[in-house]
PDB file of C-alpha atoms in Angstrom:
ATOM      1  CA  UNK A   1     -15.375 -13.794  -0.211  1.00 29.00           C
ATOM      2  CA  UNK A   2     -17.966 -12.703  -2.170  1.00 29.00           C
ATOM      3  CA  UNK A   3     -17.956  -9.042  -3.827  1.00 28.00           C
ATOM      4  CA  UNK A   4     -21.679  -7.251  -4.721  1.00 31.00           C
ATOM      5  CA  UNK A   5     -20.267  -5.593  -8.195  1.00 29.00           C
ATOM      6  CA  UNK A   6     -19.218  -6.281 -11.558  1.00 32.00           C
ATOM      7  CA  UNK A   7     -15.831  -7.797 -12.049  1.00 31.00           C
ATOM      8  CA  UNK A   8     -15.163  -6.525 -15.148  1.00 34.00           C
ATOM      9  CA  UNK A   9     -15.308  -2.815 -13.564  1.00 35.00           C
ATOM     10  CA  UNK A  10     -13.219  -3.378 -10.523  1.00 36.00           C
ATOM     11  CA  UNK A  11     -11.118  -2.243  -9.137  1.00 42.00           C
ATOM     12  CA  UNK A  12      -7.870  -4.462  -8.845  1.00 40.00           C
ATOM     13  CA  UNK A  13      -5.057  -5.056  -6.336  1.00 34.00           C
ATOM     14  CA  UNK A  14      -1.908  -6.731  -6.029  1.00 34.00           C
ATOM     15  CA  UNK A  15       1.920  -6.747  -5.298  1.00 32.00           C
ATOM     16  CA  UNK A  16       3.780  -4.854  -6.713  1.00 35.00           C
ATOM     17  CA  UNK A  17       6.776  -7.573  -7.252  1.00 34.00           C
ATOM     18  CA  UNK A  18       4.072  -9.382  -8.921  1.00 38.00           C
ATOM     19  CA  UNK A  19       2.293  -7.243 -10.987  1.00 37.00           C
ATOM     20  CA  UNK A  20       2.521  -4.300 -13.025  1.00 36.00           C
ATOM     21  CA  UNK A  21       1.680  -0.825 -11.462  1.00 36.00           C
ATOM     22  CA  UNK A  22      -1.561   0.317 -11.937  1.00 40.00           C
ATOM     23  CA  UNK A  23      -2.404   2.597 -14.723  1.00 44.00           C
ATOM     24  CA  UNK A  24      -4.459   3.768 -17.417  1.00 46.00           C
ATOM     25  CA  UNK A  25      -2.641   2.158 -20.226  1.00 45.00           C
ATOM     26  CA  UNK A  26      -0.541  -0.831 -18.613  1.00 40.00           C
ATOM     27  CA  UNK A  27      -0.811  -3.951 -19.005  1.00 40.00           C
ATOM     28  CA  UNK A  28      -1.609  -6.129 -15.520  1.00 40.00           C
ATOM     29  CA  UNK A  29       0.052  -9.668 -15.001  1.00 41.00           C
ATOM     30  CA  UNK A  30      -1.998 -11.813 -12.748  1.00 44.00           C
ATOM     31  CA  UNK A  31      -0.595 -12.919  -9.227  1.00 49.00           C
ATOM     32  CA  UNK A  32       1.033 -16.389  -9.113  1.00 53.00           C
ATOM     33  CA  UNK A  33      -0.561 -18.066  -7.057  1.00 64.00           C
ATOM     34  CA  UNK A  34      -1.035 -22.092  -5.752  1.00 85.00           C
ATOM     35  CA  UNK A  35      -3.826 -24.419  -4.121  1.00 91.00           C
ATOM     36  CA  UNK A  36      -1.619 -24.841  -1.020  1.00 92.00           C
ATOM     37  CA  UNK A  37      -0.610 -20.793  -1.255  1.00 92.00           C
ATOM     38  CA  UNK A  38      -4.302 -20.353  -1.574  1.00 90.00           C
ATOM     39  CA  UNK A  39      -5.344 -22.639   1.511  1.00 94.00           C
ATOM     40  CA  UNK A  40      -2.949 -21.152   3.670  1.00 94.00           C
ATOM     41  CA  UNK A  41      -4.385 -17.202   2.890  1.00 90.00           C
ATOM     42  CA  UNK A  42      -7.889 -18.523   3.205  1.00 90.00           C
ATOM     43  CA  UNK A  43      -6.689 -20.498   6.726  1.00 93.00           C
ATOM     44  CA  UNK A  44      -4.725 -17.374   8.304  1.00 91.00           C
ATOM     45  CA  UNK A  45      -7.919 -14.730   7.395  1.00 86.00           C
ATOM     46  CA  UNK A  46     -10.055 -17.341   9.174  1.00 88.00           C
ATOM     47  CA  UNK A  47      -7.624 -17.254  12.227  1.00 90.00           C
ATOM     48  CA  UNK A  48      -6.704 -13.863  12.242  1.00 85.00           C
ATOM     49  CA  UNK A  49     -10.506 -12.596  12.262  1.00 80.00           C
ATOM     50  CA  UNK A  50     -11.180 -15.094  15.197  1.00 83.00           C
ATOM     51  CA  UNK A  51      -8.177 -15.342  16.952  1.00 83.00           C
ATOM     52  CA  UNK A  52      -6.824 -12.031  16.727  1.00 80.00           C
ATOM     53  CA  UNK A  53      -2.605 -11.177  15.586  1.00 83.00           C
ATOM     54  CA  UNK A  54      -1.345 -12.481  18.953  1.00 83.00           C
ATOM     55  CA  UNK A  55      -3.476 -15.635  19.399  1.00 87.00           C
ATOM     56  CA  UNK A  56      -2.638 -16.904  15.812  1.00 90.00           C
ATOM     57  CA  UNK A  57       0.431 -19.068  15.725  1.00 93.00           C
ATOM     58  CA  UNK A  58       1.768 -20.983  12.290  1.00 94.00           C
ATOM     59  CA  UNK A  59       1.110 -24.069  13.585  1.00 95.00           C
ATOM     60  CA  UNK A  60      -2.677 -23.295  13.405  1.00 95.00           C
ATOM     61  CA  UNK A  61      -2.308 -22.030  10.370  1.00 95.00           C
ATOM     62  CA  UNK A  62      -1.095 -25.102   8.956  1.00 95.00           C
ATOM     63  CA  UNK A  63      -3.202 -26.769  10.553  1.00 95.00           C
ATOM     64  CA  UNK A  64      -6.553 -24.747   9.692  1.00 94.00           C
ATOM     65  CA  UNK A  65      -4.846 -25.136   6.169  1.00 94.00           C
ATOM     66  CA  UNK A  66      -4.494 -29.020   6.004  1.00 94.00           C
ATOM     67  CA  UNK A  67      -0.579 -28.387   4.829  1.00 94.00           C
ATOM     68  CA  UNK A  68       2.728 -29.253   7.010  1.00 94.00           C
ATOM     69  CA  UNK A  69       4.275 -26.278   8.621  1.00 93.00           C
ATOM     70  CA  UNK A  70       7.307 -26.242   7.057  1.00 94.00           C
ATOM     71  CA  UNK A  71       5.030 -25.514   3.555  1.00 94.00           C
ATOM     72  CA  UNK A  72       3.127 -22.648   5.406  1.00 94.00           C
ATOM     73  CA  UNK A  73       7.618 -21.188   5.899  1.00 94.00           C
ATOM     74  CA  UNK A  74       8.290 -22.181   2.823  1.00 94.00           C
ATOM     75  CA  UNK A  75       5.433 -19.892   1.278  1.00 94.00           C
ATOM     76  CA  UNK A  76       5.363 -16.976   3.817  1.00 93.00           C
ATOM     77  CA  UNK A  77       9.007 -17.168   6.270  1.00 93.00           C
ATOM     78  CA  UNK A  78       7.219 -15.233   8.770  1.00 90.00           C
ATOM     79  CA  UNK A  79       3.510 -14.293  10.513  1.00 90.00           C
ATOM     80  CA  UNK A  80       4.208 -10.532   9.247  1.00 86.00           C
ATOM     81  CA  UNK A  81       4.217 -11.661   5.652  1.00 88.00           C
ATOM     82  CA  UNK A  82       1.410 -13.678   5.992  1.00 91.00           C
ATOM     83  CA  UNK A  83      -0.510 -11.046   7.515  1.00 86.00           C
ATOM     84  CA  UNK A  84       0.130  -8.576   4.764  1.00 84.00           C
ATOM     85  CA  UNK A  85      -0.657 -11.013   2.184  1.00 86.00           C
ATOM     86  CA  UNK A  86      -4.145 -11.672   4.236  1.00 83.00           C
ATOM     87  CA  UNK A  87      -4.399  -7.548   3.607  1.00 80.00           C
ATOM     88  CA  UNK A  88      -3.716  -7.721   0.397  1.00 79.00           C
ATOM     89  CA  UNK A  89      -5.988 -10.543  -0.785  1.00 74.00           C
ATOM     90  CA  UNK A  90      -8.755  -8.353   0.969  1.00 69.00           C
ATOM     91  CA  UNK A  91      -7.928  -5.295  -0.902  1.00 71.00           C
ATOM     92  CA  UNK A  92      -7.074  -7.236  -3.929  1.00 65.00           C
ATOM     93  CA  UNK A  93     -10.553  -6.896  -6.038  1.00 62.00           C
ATOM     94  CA  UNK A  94     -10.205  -3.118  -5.654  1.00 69.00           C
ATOM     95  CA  UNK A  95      -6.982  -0.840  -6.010  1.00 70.00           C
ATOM     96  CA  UNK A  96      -5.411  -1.142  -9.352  1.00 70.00           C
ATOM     97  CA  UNK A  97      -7.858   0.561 -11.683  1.00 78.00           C
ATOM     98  CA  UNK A  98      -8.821  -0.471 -14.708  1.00 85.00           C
ATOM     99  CA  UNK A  99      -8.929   1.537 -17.659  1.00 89.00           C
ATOM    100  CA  UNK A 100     -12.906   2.156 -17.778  1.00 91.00           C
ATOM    101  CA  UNK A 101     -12.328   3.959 -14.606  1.00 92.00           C
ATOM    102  CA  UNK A 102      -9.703   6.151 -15.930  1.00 94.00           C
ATOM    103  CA  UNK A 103     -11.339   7.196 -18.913  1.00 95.00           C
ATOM    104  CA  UNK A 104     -14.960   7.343 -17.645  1.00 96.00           C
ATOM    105  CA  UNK A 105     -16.353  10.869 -17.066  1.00 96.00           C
ATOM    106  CA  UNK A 106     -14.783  12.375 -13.446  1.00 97.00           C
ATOM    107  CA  UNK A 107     -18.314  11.953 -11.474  1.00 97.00           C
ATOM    108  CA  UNK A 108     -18.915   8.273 -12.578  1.00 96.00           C
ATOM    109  CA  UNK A 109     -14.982   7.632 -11.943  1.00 96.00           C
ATOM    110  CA  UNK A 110     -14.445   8.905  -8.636  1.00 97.00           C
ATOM    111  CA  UNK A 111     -17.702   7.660  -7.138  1.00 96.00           C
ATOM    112  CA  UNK A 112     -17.143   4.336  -8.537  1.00 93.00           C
ATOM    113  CA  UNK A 113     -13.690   4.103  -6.851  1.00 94.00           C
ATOM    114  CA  UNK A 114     -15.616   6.044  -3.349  1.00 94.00           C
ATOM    115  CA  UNK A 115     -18.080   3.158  -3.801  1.00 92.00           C
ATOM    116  CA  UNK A 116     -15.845   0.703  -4.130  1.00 90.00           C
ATOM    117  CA  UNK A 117     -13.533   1.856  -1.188  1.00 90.00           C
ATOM    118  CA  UNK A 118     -16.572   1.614   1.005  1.00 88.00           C
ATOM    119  CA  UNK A 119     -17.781  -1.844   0.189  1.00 86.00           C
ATOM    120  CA  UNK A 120     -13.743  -3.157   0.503  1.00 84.00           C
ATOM    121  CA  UNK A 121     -13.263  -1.146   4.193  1.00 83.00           C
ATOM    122  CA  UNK A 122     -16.925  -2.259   5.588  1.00 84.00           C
ATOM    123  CA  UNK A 123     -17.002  -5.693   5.154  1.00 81.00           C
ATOM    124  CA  UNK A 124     -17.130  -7.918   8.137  1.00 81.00           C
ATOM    125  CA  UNK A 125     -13.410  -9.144   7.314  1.00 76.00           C
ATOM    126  CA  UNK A 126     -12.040  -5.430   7.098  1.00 80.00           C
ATOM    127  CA  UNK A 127     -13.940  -4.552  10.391  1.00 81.00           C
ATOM    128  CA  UNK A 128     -12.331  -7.597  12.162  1.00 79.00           C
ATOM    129  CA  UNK A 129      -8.747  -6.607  11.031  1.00 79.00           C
ATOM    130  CA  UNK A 130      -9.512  -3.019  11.348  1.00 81.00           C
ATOM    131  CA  UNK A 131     -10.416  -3.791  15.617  1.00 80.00           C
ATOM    132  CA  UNK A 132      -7.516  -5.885  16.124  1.00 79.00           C
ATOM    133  CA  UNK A 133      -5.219  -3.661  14.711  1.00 78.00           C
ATOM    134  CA  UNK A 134      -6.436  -0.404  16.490  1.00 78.00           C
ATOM    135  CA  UNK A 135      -6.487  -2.847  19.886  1.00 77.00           C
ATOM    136  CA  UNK A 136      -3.567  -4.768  19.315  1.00 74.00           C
ATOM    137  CA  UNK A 137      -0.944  -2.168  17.329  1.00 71.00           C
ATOM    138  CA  UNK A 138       0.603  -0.792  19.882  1.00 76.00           C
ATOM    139  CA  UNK A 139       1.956  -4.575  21.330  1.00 76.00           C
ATOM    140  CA  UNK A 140       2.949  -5.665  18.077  1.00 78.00           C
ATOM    141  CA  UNK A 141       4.434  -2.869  15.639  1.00 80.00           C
ATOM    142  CA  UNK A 142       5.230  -5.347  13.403  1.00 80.00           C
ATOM    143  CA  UNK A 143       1.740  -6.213  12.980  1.00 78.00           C
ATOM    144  CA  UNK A 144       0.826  -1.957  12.683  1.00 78.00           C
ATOM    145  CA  UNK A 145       3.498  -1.979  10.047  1.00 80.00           C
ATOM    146  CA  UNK A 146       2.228  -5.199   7.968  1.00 78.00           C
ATOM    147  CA  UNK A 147      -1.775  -3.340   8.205  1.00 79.00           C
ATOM    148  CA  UNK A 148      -0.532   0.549   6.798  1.00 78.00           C
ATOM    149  CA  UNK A 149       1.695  -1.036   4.067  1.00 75.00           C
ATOM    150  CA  UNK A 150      -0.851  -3.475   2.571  1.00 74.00           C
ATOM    151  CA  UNK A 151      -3.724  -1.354   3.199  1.00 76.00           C
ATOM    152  CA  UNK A 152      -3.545   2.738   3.334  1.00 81.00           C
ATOM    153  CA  UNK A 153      -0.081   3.467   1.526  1.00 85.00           C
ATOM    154  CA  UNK A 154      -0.902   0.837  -1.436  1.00 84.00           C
ATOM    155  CA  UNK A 155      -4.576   2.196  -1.403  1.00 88.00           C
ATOM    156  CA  UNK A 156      -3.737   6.119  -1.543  1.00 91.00           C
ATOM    157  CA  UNK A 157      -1.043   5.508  -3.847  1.00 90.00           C
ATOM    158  CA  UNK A 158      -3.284   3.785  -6.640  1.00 90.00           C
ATOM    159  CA  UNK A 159      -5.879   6.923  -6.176  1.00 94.00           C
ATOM    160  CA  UNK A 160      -3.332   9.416  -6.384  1.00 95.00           C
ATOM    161  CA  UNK A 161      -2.281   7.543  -9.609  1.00 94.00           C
ATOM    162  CA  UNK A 162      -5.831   8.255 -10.801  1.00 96.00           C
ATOM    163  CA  UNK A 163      -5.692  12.341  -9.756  1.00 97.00           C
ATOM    164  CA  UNK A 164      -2.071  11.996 -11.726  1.00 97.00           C
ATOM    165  CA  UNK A 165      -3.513  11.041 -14.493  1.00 96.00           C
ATOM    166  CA  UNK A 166      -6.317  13.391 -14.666  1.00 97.00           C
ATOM    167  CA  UNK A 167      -4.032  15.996 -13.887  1.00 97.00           C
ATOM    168  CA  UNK A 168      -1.650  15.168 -17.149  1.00 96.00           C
ATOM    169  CA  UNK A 169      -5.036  14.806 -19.284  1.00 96.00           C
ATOM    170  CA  UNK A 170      -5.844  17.925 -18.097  1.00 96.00           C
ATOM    171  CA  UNK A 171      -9.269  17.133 -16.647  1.00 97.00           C
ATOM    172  CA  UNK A 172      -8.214  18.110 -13.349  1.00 97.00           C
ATOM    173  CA  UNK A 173      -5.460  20.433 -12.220  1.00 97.00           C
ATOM    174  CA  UNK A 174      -4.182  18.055  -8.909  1.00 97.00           C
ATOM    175  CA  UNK A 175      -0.246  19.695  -7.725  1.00 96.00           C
ATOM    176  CA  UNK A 176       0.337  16.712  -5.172  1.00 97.00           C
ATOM    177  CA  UNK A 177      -1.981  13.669  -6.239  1.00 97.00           C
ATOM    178  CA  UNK A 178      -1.097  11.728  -3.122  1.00 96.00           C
ATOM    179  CA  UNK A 179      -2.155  14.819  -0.591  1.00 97.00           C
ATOM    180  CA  UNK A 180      -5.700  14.758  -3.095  1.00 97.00           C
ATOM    181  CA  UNK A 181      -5.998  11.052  -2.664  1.00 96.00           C
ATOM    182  CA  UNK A 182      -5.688  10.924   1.402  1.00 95.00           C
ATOM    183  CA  UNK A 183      -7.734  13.804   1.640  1.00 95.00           C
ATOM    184  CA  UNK A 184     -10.602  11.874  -1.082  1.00 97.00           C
ATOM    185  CA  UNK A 185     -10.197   8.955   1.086  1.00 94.00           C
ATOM    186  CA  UNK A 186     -10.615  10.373   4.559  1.00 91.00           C
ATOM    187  CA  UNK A 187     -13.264  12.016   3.464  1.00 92.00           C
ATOM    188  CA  UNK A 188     -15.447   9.104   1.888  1.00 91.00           C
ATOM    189  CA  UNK A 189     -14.465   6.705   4.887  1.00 88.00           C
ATOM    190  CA  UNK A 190     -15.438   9.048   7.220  1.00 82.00           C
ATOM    191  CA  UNK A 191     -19.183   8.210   7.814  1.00 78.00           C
ATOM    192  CA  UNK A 192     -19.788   4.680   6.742  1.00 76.00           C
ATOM    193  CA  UNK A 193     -16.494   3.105   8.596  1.00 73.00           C
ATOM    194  CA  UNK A 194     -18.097   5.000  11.556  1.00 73.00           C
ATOM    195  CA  UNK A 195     -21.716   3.608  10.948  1.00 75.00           C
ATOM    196  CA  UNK A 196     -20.154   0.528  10.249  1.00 70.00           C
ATOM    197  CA  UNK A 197     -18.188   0.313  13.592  1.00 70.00           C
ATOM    198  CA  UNK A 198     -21.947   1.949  15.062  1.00 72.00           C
ATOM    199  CA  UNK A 199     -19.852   4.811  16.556  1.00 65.00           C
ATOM    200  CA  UNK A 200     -21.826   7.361  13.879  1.00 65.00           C
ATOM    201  CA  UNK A 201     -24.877   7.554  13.100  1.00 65.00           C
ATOM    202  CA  UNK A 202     -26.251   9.972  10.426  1.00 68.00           C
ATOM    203  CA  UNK A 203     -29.105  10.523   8.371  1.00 75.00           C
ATOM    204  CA  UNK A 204     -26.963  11.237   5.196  1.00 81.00           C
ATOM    205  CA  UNK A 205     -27.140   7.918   2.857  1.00 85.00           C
ATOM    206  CA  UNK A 206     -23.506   7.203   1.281  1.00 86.00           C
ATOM    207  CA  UNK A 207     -24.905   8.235  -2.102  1.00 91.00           C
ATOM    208  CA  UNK A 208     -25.486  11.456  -0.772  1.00 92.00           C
ATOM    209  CA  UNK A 209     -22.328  11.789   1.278  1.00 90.00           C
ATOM    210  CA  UNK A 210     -20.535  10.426  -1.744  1.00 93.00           C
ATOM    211  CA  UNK A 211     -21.861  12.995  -4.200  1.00 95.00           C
ATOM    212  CA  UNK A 212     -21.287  15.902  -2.394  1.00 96.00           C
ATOM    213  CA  UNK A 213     -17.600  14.780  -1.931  1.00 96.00           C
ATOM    214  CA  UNK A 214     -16.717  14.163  -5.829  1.00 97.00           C
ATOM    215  CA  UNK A 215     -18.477  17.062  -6.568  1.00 97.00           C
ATOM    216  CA  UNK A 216     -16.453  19.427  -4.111  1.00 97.00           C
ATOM    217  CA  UNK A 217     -13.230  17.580  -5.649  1.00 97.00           C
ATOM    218  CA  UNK A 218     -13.606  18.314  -9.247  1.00 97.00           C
ATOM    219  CA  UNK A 219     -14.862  21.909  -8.158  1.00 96.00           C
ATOM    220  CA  UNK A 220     -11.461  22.201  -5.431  1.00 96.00           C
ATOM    221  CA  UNK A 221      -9.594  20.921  -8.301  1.00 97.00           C
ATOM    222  CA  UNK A 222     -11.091  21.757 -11.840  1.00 95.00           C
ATOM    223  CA  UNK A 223      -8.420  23.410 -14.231  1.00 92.00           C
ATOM    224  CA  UNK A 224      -8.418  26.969 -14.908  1.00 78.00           C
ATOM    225  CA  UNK A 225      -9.399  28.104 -17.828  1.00 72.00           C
ATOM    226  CA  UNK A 226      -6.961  28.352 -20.827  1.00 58.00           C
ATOM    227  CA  UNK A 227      -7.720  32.410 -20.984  1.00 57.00           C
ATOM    228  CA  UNK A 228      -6.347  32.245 -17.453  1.00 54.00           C
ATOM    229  CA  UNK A 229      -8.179  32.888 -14.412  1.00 53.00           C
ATOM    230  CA  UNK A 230     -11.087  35.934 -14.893  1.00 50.00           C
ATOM    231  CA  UNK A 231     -10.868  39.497 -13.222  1.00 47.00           C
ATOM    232  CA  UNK A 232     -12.910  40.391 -10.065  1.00 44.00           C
TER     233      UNK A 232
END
């Protein structure tokens, strides 16, 4: 997978277990990871986004991976785990921000991390999962389940990190981060998940839709003055 942006000012994701939490000042441990670990993630996305949940069994995986099945177990016990990890190596050049993003000015901050949100939930991969889930959920909850805890909870909660942080800096005045970050996120995903899916179609360019939603945030949520608010 190839992503159109800097690496040095990603956005970054990964496990929890295996890394620290994001933040502006923590330090961030790389995932362990393994050629045959590698092959199998690489061999299940491949499946997953052709085959769909249901029509991808273990055996192709290991197969599709050049590894013995019992190595595919021994690295992921079930097809939910290795699902989520297939999420989670999608998301993983995004989420946990870096320090440039928390200490950049709020415009260039908040667009970079709309930005990035759009390229990471419109690429062809992200479509692929995002149809099979919204087709195939319902059948297998487990499935549902793997999708909204390595995608939307992990995502929101890194952003609402971000609005935390501004909030303690006193940059922004946020009261529940994670209700400002699903709200940030809806709104930016909005139009160009529904272009991309071609059930939208607008003449607003995502720089412009962009804009106008980080500049509505720090208005919503810009900190009163220290004099307190002024009189009518």
């Amino acid at each position: 997978m190839v992503f159109p942006f800097d690496p040095a000012a990603r956005m970054t994701f990964a496990p929890q277990s295996e890394a620290s939490e994001s933040g502006p000042d923590g330090e961030q441990k790389p995932r362990r990871t393994s050629k045959k670990r590698t092959a199998i993630v690489e061999a299940a996305r491949k499946l997953f986004c052709d085959e769909g949940y249901p029509g991808t069994s273990m055996d192709a995986i290991a197969a599709e991976a050049a590894v013995s099945k019992a190595t595919v177990y021994a690295h992921f016990p079930s097809k939910q785990q290795l699902f989520s990890e297939v999420l989670s190596d999608v998301t993983d050049a995004y989420i946990r921000l870096s320090k440039e993003v928390y200490d950049a000015p709020l415009e260039e901050g908040m667009t970079l991390i709309a930005n990035r949100f759009i390229e990471m939930i419109t690429r062809p991969s992200s479509l692929t999962i995002f149809r099979t889930v919204m087709t195939q959920g319902e059948e297998f909850p487990e499935m549902l389940e793997a999708f909204r805890a390595a995608g939307p909870r992990r995502v929101i909660a890194a952003v609402a990190d971000y609005f935390r942080s501004q909030s303690d800096r006193g940059r922004l005045s946020v009261p529940d981060p994670g209700l400002a970050a699903t709200l940030f996120l809806h709104a930016v995903k909005g139009e160009a998940h529904a272009r991309a899916l071609a059930t939208c179609f607008t003449t607003y360019s995502d720089t412009e839709v962009i804009g106008e939603i980080v500049r509505v945030v720090i208005k919503a949520y810009s900190p009163e003055p220290k004099d307190g608010p002024s009189e009518a």
